[in-house]
CSV table of N, CA and C in Angstrom, one decimal:
chain,number,residue,atom,x,y,z
A,1,MET,N,87.8,28.4,121.8
A,1,MET,CA,89.0,29.4,121.5
A,1,MET,C,89.9,29.0,123.1
A,2,GLU,N,91.1,28.6,123.0
A,2,GLU,CA,91.9,29.4,124.5
A,2,GLU,C,92.6,30.0,124.2
A,3,PHE,N,93.2,31.1,125.9
A,3,PHE,CA,93.6,31.9,125.9
A,3,PHE,C,95.1,31.8,126.4
A,4,PRO,N,96.1,32.4,126.0
A,4,PRO,CA,97.4,32.7,127.6
A,4,PRO,C,97.3,33.4,128.2
A,5,PHE,N,96.0,33.0,128.6
A,5,PHE,CA,95.9,34.0,130.4
A,5,PHE,C,94.6,33.6,130.9
A,6,ASP,N,94.5,33.8,131.9
A,6,ASP,CA,93.0,33.8,133.1
A,6,ASP,C,91.5,34.3,132.2
A,7,VAL,N,91.1,33.5,132.0
A,7,VAL,CA,90.1,33.4,131.2
A,7,VAL,C,88.8,33.8,132.1
A,8,ARG,N,88.5,33.3,133.1
A,8,ARG,CA,87.9,32.6,134.3
A,8,ARG,C,87.9,34.6,134.8
A,9,ARG,N,89.1,34.7,135.2
A,9,ARG,CA,89.7,36.2,135.9
A,9,ARG,C,88.7,37.7,134.9
A,10,ILE,N,89.1,36.9,134.1
A,10,ILE,CA,88.4,38.4,132.9
A,10,ILE,C,87.1,38.4,132.7
A,11,LEU,N,86.6,37.7,132.2
A,11,LEU,CA,85.1,37.1,132.0
A,11,LEU,C,84.5,37.3,133.5
A,12,ARG,N,84.6,36.6,134.6
A,12,ARG,CA,84.0,36.2,135.6
A,12,ARG,C,82.7,35.8,135.3
A,13,PRO,N,82.8,34.4,134.8
A,13,PRO,CA,81.9,33.8,134.6
A,13,PRO,C,80.9,33.3,135.4
A,14,ASP,N,79.4,33.2,135.1
A,14,ASP,CA,79.1,32.4,136.9
A,14,ASP,C,79.0,31.5,137.0
A,15,SER,N,78.3,30.0,137.8
A,15,SER,CA,78.5,29.1,137.8
A,15,SER,C,78.4,27.9,136.9
A,16,SER,N,76.6,28.4,135.2
A,16,SER,CA,77.3,27.6,134.6
A,16,SER,C,78.3,28.2,133.4
A,17,GLY,N,78.6,28.8,133.7
A,17,GLY,CA,80.2,29.8,133.0
A,17,GLY,C,79.8,30.4,132.1
A,18,ILE,N,78.5,31.1,131.8
A,18,ILE,CA,78.2,32.7,131.4
A,18,ILE,C,78.4,34.1,131.8
A,19,SER,N,79.1,34.5,131.4
A,19,SER,CA,79.7,36.2,131.6
A,19,SER,C,79.2,36.9,130.1
A,20,VAL,N,78.5,38.0,131.1
A,20,VAL,CA,77.7,39.4,130.4
A,20,VAL,C,78.6,40.5,130.5
A,21,VAL,N,79.1,41.1,129.2
A,21,VAL,CA,80.4,42.2,129.5
A,21,VAL,C,79.4,43.1,129.0
A,22,TYR,N,79.1,44.4,129.3
A,22,TYR,CA,78.6,45.2,129.4
A,22,TYR,C,79.4,46.5,128.6
A,23,SER,N,78.7,47.2,127.2
A,23,SER,CA,80.0,47.9,126.6
A,23,SER,C,80.2,49.1,127.2
A,24,ARG,N,78.9,49.8,127.7
A,24,ARG,CA,79.2,50.9,128.6
A,24,ARG,C,80.1,51.3,129.7
A,25,GLU,N,80.1,49.9,130.8
A,25,GLU,CA,80.7,49.7,131.7
A,25,GLU,C,81.9,49.5,131.6
A,26,ALA,N,82.4,49.1,130.6
A,26,ALA,CA,84.2,48.8,130.4
A,26,ALA,C,85.0,50.2,130.1
A,27,ARG,N,85.0,50.8,131.2
A,27,ARG,CA,85.5,52.5,130.3
A,27,ARG,C,86.8,52.3,129.7
A,28,ALA,N,87.7,51.4,130.8
A,28,ALA,CA,89.3,51.6,129.8
A,28,ALA,C,89.6,49.9,129.9
A,29,PRO,N,88.7,49.4,128.8
A,29,PRO,CA,88.9,47.8,129.0
A,29,PRO,C,90.3,46.9,129.4
A,30,SER,N,90.8,46.0,129.3
A,30,SER,CA,91.9,45.3,129.6
A,30,SER,C,92.1,45.0,128.3
A,31,ARG,N,93.4,44.4,127.9
A,31,ARG,CA,94.2,44.1,126.6
A,31,ARG,C,93.1,43.0,126.5
A,32,GLU,N,93.7,42.0,127.6
A,32,GLU,CA,93.1,40.0,127.9
A,32,GLU,C,91.2,40.1,126.9
A,33,LEU,N,90.7,41.6,127.4
A,33,LEU,CA,89.2,41.9,127.4
A,33,LEU,C,89.0,41.8,126.1
A,34,SER,N,90.0,43.1,125.6
A,34,SER,CA,90.0,43.3,123.9
A,34,SER,C,90.6,42.4,123.0
A,35,MET,N,91.4,41.2,123.6
A,35,MET,CA,92.2,40.3,123.0
A,35,MET,C,90.4,39.3,122.7
A,36,ILE,N,90.2,38.8,123.5
A,36,ILE,CA,89.0,37.6,123.7
A,36,ILE,C,87.9,38.3,122.5
A,37,ILE,N,87.5,39.7,122.8
A,37,ILE,CA,86.7,39.7,121.2
A,37,ILE,C,86.8,40.5,120.2
A,38,ASP,N,88.2,40.6,120.0
A,38,ASP,CA,88.4,40.3,118.9
A,38,ASP,C,88.7,39.4,118.1
A,39,ASN,N,89.7,38.1,119.1
A,39,ASN,CA,89.4,37.0,118.5
A,39,ASN,C,88.7,36.2,118.1
A,40,MET,N,87.4,36.4,118.9
A,40,MET,CA,86.0,35.9,118.6
A,40,MET,C,85.2,36.7,117.4
A,41,GLY,N,85.2,37.9,117.3
A,41,GLY,CA,84.9,38.3,116.6
A,41,GLY,C,85.5,38.1,115.2
A,42,SER,N,86.9,37.8,114.9
A,42,SER,CA,87.0,37.5,114.1
A,42,SER,C,86.8,35.8,113.6
A,43,ALA,N,87.4,34.7,114.3
A,43,ALA,CA,86.7,34.1,114.3
A,43,ALA,C,85.0,33.7,113.9
A,44,SER,N,84.3,34.6,114.4
A,44,SER,CA,83.1,34.5,114.0
A,44,SER,C,82.7,34.7,112.6
A,45,ALA,N,83.7,36.0,111.7
A,45,ALA,CA,83.3,36.3,110.8
A,45,ALA,C,83.7,35.3,109.5
A,46,ARG,N,84.9,35.2,110.0
A,46,ARG,CA,85.8,34.0,109.0
A,46,ARG,C,84.5,32.6,108.7
A,47,ALA,N,83.9,32.1,109.9
A,47,ALA,CA,82.8,31.2,109.7
A,47,ALA,C,81.5,31.3,109.1
A,48,GLN,N,81.2,32.2,109.3
A,48,GLN,CA,80.0,32.9,108.6
A,48,GLN,C,80.7,34.2,107.2
A,49,ARG,N,81.8,33.6,106.6
A,49,ARG,CA,82.4,34.5,105.9
A,49,ARG,C,81.8,35.7,104.9
A,50,LEU,N,82.0,36.5,106.2
A,50,LEU,CA,81.6,38.0,105.8
A,50,LEU,C,83.2,38.4,105.7
A,51,GLY,N,82.6,39.3,104.7
A,51,GLY,CA,83.9,40.5,104.0
A,51,GLY,C,84.8,41.6,104.7
A,52,SER,N,83.5,41.6,106.6
A,52,SER,CA,84.4,42.6,107.0
A,52,SER,C,84.1,41.6,108.5
A,53,ILE,N,84.7,42.4,109.5
A,53,ILE,CA,84.8,41.5,110.7
A,53,ILE,C,84.0,42.6,112.0
A,54,ILE,N,82.4,41.6,112.5
A,54,ILE,CA,81.1,42.8,112.6
A,54,ILE,C,81.3,43.3,114.5
A,55,THR,N,81.6,42.6,115.3
A,55,THR,CA,82.6,42.5,116.3
A,55,THR,C,83.7,42.4,116.7
A,56,THR,N,84.2,44.1,117.2
A,56,THR,CA,85.4,44.0,117.2
A,56,THR,C,85.8,45.2,118.9
A,57,SER,N,86.9,45.2,119.7
A,57,SER,CA,86.6,45.7,120.9
A,57,SER,C,86.4,47.2,120.3
A,58,VAL,N,86.7,47.8,119.7
A,58,VAL,CA,86.7,48.9,119.4
A,58,VAL,C,85.4,49.7,119.7
A,59,ARG,N,84.8,48.7,118.4
A,59,ARG,CA,83.4,49.0,117.7
A,59,ARG,C,82.2,49.0,119.1
A,60,PHE,N,82.7,47.6,120.0
A,60,PHE,CA,81.7,47.0,121.2
A,60,PHE,C,82.0,48.3,122.1
A,61,PHE,N,83.5,48.7,122.6
A,61,PHE,CA,83.0,49.7,123.8
A,61,PHE,C,82.5,51.4,123.1
A,62,SER,N,82.8,51.9,122.0
A,62,SER,CA,82.3,52.7,121.6
A,62,SER,C,80.5,52.9,121.2
A,63,LEU,N,79.7,51.7,122.0
A,63,LEU,CA,78.6,51.6,121.4
A,63,LEU,C,77.7,51.7,123.0
A,64,SER,N,76.8,51.8,123.2
A,64,SER,CA,76.2,52.6,124.6
A,64,SER,C,75.7,51.2,124.9
A,65,ASP,N,74.6,50.7,124.5
A,65,ASP,CA,73.8,49.5,124.4
A,65,ASP,C,73.9,48.0,124.4
A,66,ASN,N,75.3,48.2,123.8
A,66,ASN,CA,75.3,46.9,123.2
A,66,ASN,C,76.0,45.7,125.2
A,67,LYS,N,76.3,44.3,124.8
A,67,LYS,CA,76.1,43.5,125.5
A,67,LYS,C,77.2,41.9,124.7
A,68,LEU,N,77.5,42.0,125.5
A,68,LEU,CA,78.4,40.3,124.9
A,68,LEU,C,78.2,39.5,125.7
A,69,TYR,N,77.5,38.2,125.6
A,69,TYR,CA,77.2,37.0,125.8
A,69,TYR,C,78.6,36.0,125.7
A,70,PHE,N,78.7,35.2,127.2
A,70,PHE,CA,80.1,34.3,126.7
A,70,PHE,C,80.0,33.2,127.2
A,71,LYS,N,80.1,32.1,126.7
A,71,LYS,CA,79.6,31.1,127.4
A,71,LYS,C,81.5,30.3,127.7
A,72,VAL,N,82.3,30.4,128.8
A,72,VAL,CA,83.3,29.9,129.3
A,72,VAL,C,83.4,28.8,129.6
A,73,GLN,N,84.6,28.1,129.7
A,73,GLN,CA,84.8,26.7,129.8
A,73,GLN,C,86.4,26.5,130.0
A,74,ASP,N,86.7,26.4,131.6
A,74,ASP,CA,87.9,26.8,131.9
A,74,ASP,C,88.7,27.8,131.4
A,75,ASN,N,89.8,27.6,131.0
A,75,ASN,CA,90.2,28.5,130.0
A,75,ASN,C,89.8,29.1,128.1
A,76,LYS,N,88.6,28.9,128.6
A,76,LYS,CA,88.6,28.7,126.9
A,76,LYS,C,87.5,29.8,127.2
A,77,VAL,N,87.1,29.9,126.1
A,77,VAL,CA,85.6,30.6,125.3
A,77,VAL,C,85.3,29.9,123.8
A,78,LEU,N,83.8,29.4,124.5
A,78,LEU,CA,83.2,28.6,123.9
A,78,LEU,C,82.4,29.3,122.3
A,79,GLY,N,82.1,29.9,122.8
A,79,GLY,CA,81.3,31.2,122.3
A,79,GLY,C,80.6,32.5,122.4
A,80,PHE,N,80.2,32.7,121.5
A,80,PHE,CA,79.6,34.2,122.3
A,80,PHE,C,78.2,35.2,121.7
A,81,LEU,N,77.5,35.9,122.1
A,81,LEU,CA,76.8,36.4,121.2
A,81,LEU,C,76.6,37.5,121.6
A,82,LYS,N,76.4,38.9,120.7
A,82,LYS,CA,76.4,40.1,120.6
A,82,LYS,C,74.7,40.8,120.8
A,83,THR,N,74.1,41.6,121.1
A,83,THR,CA,73.3,42.3,121.3
A,83,THR,C,73.0,43.7,121.8
A,84,GLY,N,72.2,44.2,120.9
A,84,GLY,CA,72.0,45.8,121.4
A,84,GLY,C,70.7,46.4,120.4
A,85,THR,N,69.8,47.4,121.1
A,85,THR,CA,68.4,47.4,120.0
A,85,THR,C,69.3,48.4,119.3
A,86,LYS,N,68.8,48.7,117.8
A,86,LYS,CA,68.1,49.6,117.1
A,86,LYS,C,66.9,49.8,116.6
A,87,ASN,N,67.0,51.2,116.1
A,87,ASN,CA,65.8,51.4,115.5
A,87,ASN,C,65.9,51.1,114.2
A,88,LEU,N,64.5,50.2,113.6
A,88,LEU,CA,64.4,49.5,112.3
A,88,LEU,C,63.2,49.4,112.0
A,89,PHE,N,63.2,49.5,110.2
A,89,PHE,CA,62.4,49.9,109.7
A,89,PHE,C,61.8,48.4,109.6
A,90,TYR,N,60.8,48.3,109.5
A,90,TYR,CA,60.3,46.9,109.0
A,90,TYR,C,58.9,47.3,108.5
A,91,THR,N,58.7,46.3,107.1
A,91,THR,CA,57.6,46.3,106.0
A,91,THR,C,56.4,45.1,106.1
A,92,ASP,N,55.5,45.1,106.8
A,92,ASP,CA,54.5,44.3,106.8
A,92,ASP,C,54.0,43.3,106.0
A,93,GLU,N,53.6,42.8,106.2
A,93,GLU,CA,53.2,41.9,105.1
A,93,GLU,C,52.0,42.6,103.6
A,94,HIS,N,51.4,43.6,104.2
A,94,HIS,CA,50.8,44.6,103.8
A,94,HIS,C,51.4,45.6,102.6
A,95,GLY,N,52.8,45.8,102.9
A,95,GLY,CA,54.1,46.8,102.6
A,95,GLY,C,53.9,47.4,103.3
A,96,ARG,N,53.1,48.0,103.9
A,96,ARG,CA,53.1,49.2,104.9
A,96,ARG,C,53.9,48.4,106.3
A,97,MET,N,54.8,50.8,106.3
A,97,MET,CA,56.0,50.6,106.9
A,97,MET,C,56.2,50.9,108.4
A,98,LYS,N,56.6,49.6,109.3
A,98,LYS,CA,56.4,50.5,110.6
A,98,LYS,C,57.8,50.6,111.3
A,99,GLU,N,57.8,51.7,112.3
A,99,GLU,CA,58.8,51.6,113.0
A,99,GLU,C,59.4,51.2,114.0
A,100,ILE,N,59.7,49.5,114.9
A,100,ILE,CA,60.6,49.2,115.7
A,100,ILE,C,61.5,49.3,116.5
A,101,THR,N,62.0,48.8,117.8
A,101,THR,CA,63.0,49.2,118.3
A,101,THR,C,63.3,47.9,119.1
A,102,PRO,N,64.0,47.2,118.3
A,102,PRO,CA,63.8,45.4,119.2
A,102,PRO,C,65.4,45.1,120.0
A,103,LEU,N,65.6,44.6,121.0
A,103,LEU,CA,66.3,44.1,120.8
A,103,LEU,C,67.6,42.7,119.8
A,104,CYS,N,68.0,43.6,119.5
A,104,CYS,CA,68.7,42.2,117.8
A,104,CYS,C,70.3,41.7,118.5
A,105,LEU,N,69.6,40.5,118.0
A,105,LEU,CA,71.1,39.4,118.0
A,105,LEU,C,72.1,39.8,117.0
A,106,LEU,N,73.1,40.9,117.0
A,106,LEU,CA,73.9,41.2,116.4
A,106,LEU,C,74.7,40.4,115.7
A,107,ASP,N,75.2,39.2,116.5
A,107,ASP,CA,76.2,38.5,116.3
A,107,ASP,C,76.4,36.9,117.2
A,108,PHE,N,77.0,35.9,116.9
A,108,PHE,CA,76.7,34.4,117.2
A,108,PHE,C,77.5,34.0,116.7
A,109,TYR,N,78.2,33.6,117.8
A,109,TYR,CA,79.1,32.2,117.0
A,109,TYR,C,79.1,31.2,118.1
A,110,VAL,N,79.7,29.6,118.1
A,110,VAL,CA,80.0,28.9,118.7
A,110,VAL,C,81.5,28.5,117.8
A,111,HIS,N,82.5,27.9,118.6
A,111,HIS,CA,83.5,27.5,118.0
A,111,HIS,C,83.0,26.4,117.0
A,112,GLU,N,84.0,26.4,116.2
A,112,GLU,CA,83.4,25.0,115.8
A,112,GLU,C,83.5,23.6,116.1
A,113,ASP,N,85.2,23.9,117.4
A,113,ASP,CA,84.9,21.9,117.8
A,113,ASP,C,84.4,22.1,118.7
A,114,VAL,N,82.9,23.1,118.6
A,114,VAL,CA,81.8,22.3,119.9
A,114,VAL,C,80.5,22.6,119.8
A,115,GLN,N,80.4,23.4,118.2
A,115,GLN,CA,79.5,23.1,117.5
A,115,GLN,C,78.7,21.9,118.1
A,116,ARG,N,76.9,22.2,118.0
A,116,ARG,CA,76.0,20.8,118.2
A,116,ARG,C,76.2,20.2,119.2
A,117,SER,N,77.1,20.9,120.5
A,117,SER,CA,76.8,20.2,122.1
A,117,SER,C,76.2,20.5,123.0
A,118,GLY,N,75.2,21.8,121.8
A,118,GLY,CA,74.4,22.5,123.6
A,118,GLY,C,74.5,24.0,123.8
A,119,PHE,N,76.0,23.9,123.5
A,119,PHE,CA,76.4,25.3,124.1
A,119,PHE,C,75.3,26.7,123.6
A,120,GLY,N,75.6,26.3,122.0
A,120,GLY,CA,74.6,27.9,121.9
A,120,GLY,C,73.5,28.1,122.6
A,121,LYS,N,72.4,27.2,122.1
A,121,LYS,CA,71.3,27.2,122.9
A,121,LYS,C,71.7,27.5,124.1
A,122,GLU,N,72.2,26.9,125.0
A,122,GLU,CA,72.7,27.3,126.9
A,122,GLU,C,73.1,29.1,126.4
A,123,LEU,N,73.7,29.6,125.3
A,123,LEU,CA,74.1,30.5,125.3
A,123,LEU,C,73.0,31.6,125.2
A,124,TYR,N,71.8,31.0,124.1
A,124,TYR,CA,70.9,31.8,123.5
A,124,TYR,C,70.0,32.0,125.0
A,125,GLU,N,69.7,30.6,125.9
A,125,GLU,CA,68.2,30.8,126.7
A,125,GLU,C,69.4,31.4,127.7
A,126,ALA,N,70.2,31.5,128.3
A,126,ALA,CA,70.9,32.4,128.7
A,126,ALA,C,70.6,34.0,128.6
A,127,MET,N,70.9,34.7,127.7
A,127,MET,CA,70.7,36.0,127.0
A,127,MET,C,69.2,36.3,126.7
A,128,LEU,N,68.1,35.0,126.9
A,128,LEU,CA,66.9,35.2,126.9
A,128,LEU,C,66.3,35.9,128.6
A,129,ALA,N,67.1,34.4,129.2
A,129,ALA,CA,66.8,35.0,130.7
A,129,ALA,C,66.8,36.3,131.1
A,130,TYR,N,68.1,37.0,130.4
A,130,TYR,CA,68.8,37.9,130.8
A,130,TYR,C,68.2,38.5,130.0
A,131,GLU,N,67.6,39.2,129.2
A,131,GLU,CA,67.0,40.1,129.3
A,131,GLU,C,65.2,40.4,129.0
A,132,ARG,N,65.4,39.0,129.8
A,132,ARG,CA,63.9,39.3,130.2
A,132,ARG,C,62.5,39.1,129.4
A,133,THR,N,63.0,38.4,127.9
A,133,THR,CA,62.5,38.3,126.7
A,133,THR,C,62.3,36.7,126.1
A,134,SER,N,61.3,36.5,124.8
A,134,SER,CA,61.2,35.2,124.3
A,134,SER,C,61.9,36.0,122.7
A,135,PRO,N,62.4,34.2,122.7
A,135,PRO,CA,62.8,34.2,121.0
A,135,PRO,C,61.8,35.0,120.1
A,136,ASN,N,60.8,35.4,119.8
A,136,ASN,CA,60.5,35.8,118.9
A,136,ASN,C,60.6,37.6,118.8
A,137,LYS,N,60.9,38.0,120.1
A,137,LYS,CA,61.0,39.6,120.4
A,137,LYS,C,62.2,40.2,119.7
A,138,ILE,N,62.8,39.4,119.2
A,138,ILE,CA,64.8,39.4,119.1
A,138,ILE,C,64.6,39.1,117.1
A,139,ALA,N,65.2,40.7,117.2
A,139,ALA,CA,64.8,40.9,115.2
A,139,ALA,C,66.9,40.4,115.3
A,140,ILE,N,66.9,39.4,114.4
A,140,ILE,CA,68.1,38.6,114.2
A,140,ILE,C,68.9,39.5,112.8
A,141,ASP,N,70.2,40.1,113.4
A,141,ASP,CA,71.0,41.0,111.9
A,141,ASP,C,71.9,40.0,111.0
A,142,ARG,N,71.3,39.7,110.1
A,142,ARG,CA,71.5,39.3,109.2
A,142,ARG,C,72.4,37.7,109.0
A,143,PRO,N,71.5,37.0,109.5
A,143,PRO,CA,71.6,35.8,110.0
A,143,PRO,C,72.2,34.5,108.8
A,144,SER,N,73.1,33.8,109.6
A,144,SER,CA,73.7,32.9,108.7
A,144,SER,C,72.0,31.6,108.6
A,145,PRO,N,72.6,30.8,107.7
A,145,PRO,CA,71.6,29.6,107.1
A,145,PRO,C,71.6,28.8,108.4
A,146,LYS,N,72.9,28.9,109.2
A,146,LYS,CA,72.9,28.0,110.2
A,146,LYS,C,72.0,28.5,111.5
A,147,LEU,N,72.2,29.4,111.6
A,147,LEU,CA,71.1,30.7,113.0
A,147,LEU,C,70.1,30.3,112.5
A,148,ILE,N,69.6,30.2,111.2
A,148,ILE,CA,67.8,30.6,110.8
A,148,ILE,C,67.3,28.6,111.4
A,149,SER,N,68.1,28.1,110.8
A,149,SER,CA,67.9,26.5,111.1
A,149,SER,C,68.0,26.4,112.9
A,150,PHE,N,68.7,27.2,113.3
A,150,PHE,CA,69.1,27.0,115.2
A,150,PHE,C,67.7,27.5,115.7
A,151,MET,N,67.2,28.8,114.8
A,151,MET,CA,65.8,29.3,115.2
A,151,MET,C,64.5,28.2,115.2
A,152,ARG,N,65.0,27.4,113.9
A,152,ARG,CA,63.4,26.3,113.5
A,152,ARG,C,63.4,25.7,114.7
A,153,LYS,N,64.6,25.4,114.2
A,153,LYS,CA,64.7,23.8,115.4
A,153,LYS,C,64.4,24.0,116.4
A,154,HIS,N,64.8,24.8,117.8
A,154,HIS,CA,64.9,25.0,118.7
A,154,HIS,C,63.6,26.2,119.5
A,155,TYR,N,62.9,26.7,118.7
A,155,TYR,CA,62.2,28.3,119.0
A,155,TYR,C,60.8,27.5,117.6
A,156,THR,N,61.0,26.9,117.2
A,156,THR,CA,59.6,26.6,116.0
A,156,THR,C,59.1,28.4,114.9
A,157,LEU,N,60.8,29.4,114.8
A,157,LEU,CA,60.6,30.0,114.2
A,157,LEU,C,60.5,29.8,113.0
A,158,SER,N,60.0,30.2,112.2
A,158,SER,CA,60.5,30.2,110.9
A,158,SER,C,60.0,31.4,109.8
A,159,SER,N,58.2,32.0,109.7
A,159,SER,CA,58.4,32.7,109.0
A,159,SER,C,58.9,34.3,109.5
A,160,TYR,N,58.8,34.6,108.4
A,160,TYR,CA,59.2,36.1,108.5
A,160,TYR,C,59.6,36.9,106.8
A,161,ILE,N,59.1,38.2,106.6
A,161,ILE,CA,58.9,38.7,105.3
A,161,ILE,C,60.4,38.9,105.3
A,162,PRO,N,60.9,38.7,103.6
A,162,PRO,CA,62.3,39.5,104.2
A,162,PRO,C,62.0,41.4,104.1
A,163,GLN,N,63.4,41.6,104.3
A,163,GLN,CA,63.5,43.1,104.9
A,163,GLN,C,64.3,43.4,103.8
A,164,ASN,N,64.1,44.8,103.4
A,164,ASN,CA,65.4,45.5,103.0
A,164,ASN,C,66.5,45.8,103.9
A,165,ASN,N,66.7,45.9,104.8
A,165,ASN,CA,67.7,46.3,106.0
A,165,ASN,C,68.4,44.7,106.1
A,166,ASN,N,68.4,44.0,106.1
A,166,ASN,CA,68.5,42.1,105.8
A,166,ASN,C,68.4,42.0,107.1
A,167,TYR,N,67.2,42.3,108.5
A,167,TYR,CA,67.2,42.1,109.9
A,167,TYR,C,65.9,40.8,109.3
A,168,VAL,N,66.4,39.8,110.3
A,168,VAL,CA,65.2,38.9,110.3
A,168,VAL,C,64.4,39.2,111.3
A,169,ILE,N,63.0,39.6,111.5
A,169,ILE,CA,62.1,39.8,112.0
A,169,ILE,C,61.1,38.6,111.8
A,170,TYR,N,60.5,37.8,112.7
A,170,TYR,CA,59.5,37.0,112.8
A,170,TYR,C,58.1,37.2,112.7
A,171,ARG,N,57.6,36.3,111.9
A,171,ARG,CA,55.7,36.9,111.9
A,171,ARG,C,55.5,37.2,113.2
A,172,GLU,N,56.0,36.0,114.5
A,172,GLU,CA,55.6,35.7,115.9
A,172,GLU,C,56.0,37.1,116.7
A,173,TYR,N,57.1,38.2,116.2
A,173,TYR,CA,57.3,39.3,116.7
A,173,TYR,C,56.2,39.9,117.1
A,174,PHE,N,54.9,40.5,116.5
A,174,PHE,CA,54.0,40.9,116.7
A,174,PHE,C,53.1,40.3,117.5
A,175,THR,N,53.3,39.2,117.5
A,175,THR,CA,52.0,37.7,118.6
A,175,THR,C,52.1,38.2,119.9
A,176,VAL,N,51.9,37.1,120.4
A,176,VAL,CA,51.9,36.9,122.1
A,176,VAL,C,53.1,35.8,121.5
A,177,TRP,N,53.4,35.1,122.5
A,177,TRP,CA,54.8,34.3,123.0
A,177,TRP,C,54.7,33.1,124.4
A,178,ASN,N,54.3,32.4,124.0
A,178,ASN,CA,53.4,31.1,125.0
A,178,ASN,C,54.8,29.8,125.5
A,179,ILE,N,55.4,30.1,126.3
A,179,ILE,CA,56.8,29.3,126.7
A,179,ILE,C,55.7,28.5,127.7
């Protein structure tokens, strides 16, 4: 998605085009940063056919531990993902309820023009490295069928118990991951 201003000046990506924005660090976010977040959040909601937009600048900057990861190329934002921790109740295969506080993938979107080009995996890998975690330790909020396929293809994760809260927590969350 192209913007009418210098995206690189606003997001300051690293040499690989990855930028991280912390919700708690931007006390007075710029109009341009808010526009990037709102437009990308809106595009994500449309792509997932959601009834409402889940990533907005107002909501993002009101939460304390959320992070946005952007993939930037030239004056375009190719994709983003949003993370944050949540207290979740998880029902295991024996019907026992457990409370956990995992890092959660709250939104993930790669622009339609560049999907299947490796940018989603690059963005996801950058987030994993930055968070110092592994794919099995991420809880995913209402994953789309595309995201379920992405996790199966790139990380061989497919086994989970459906939860009332609509989060996907792979069974491997409770095991050691060997990379």
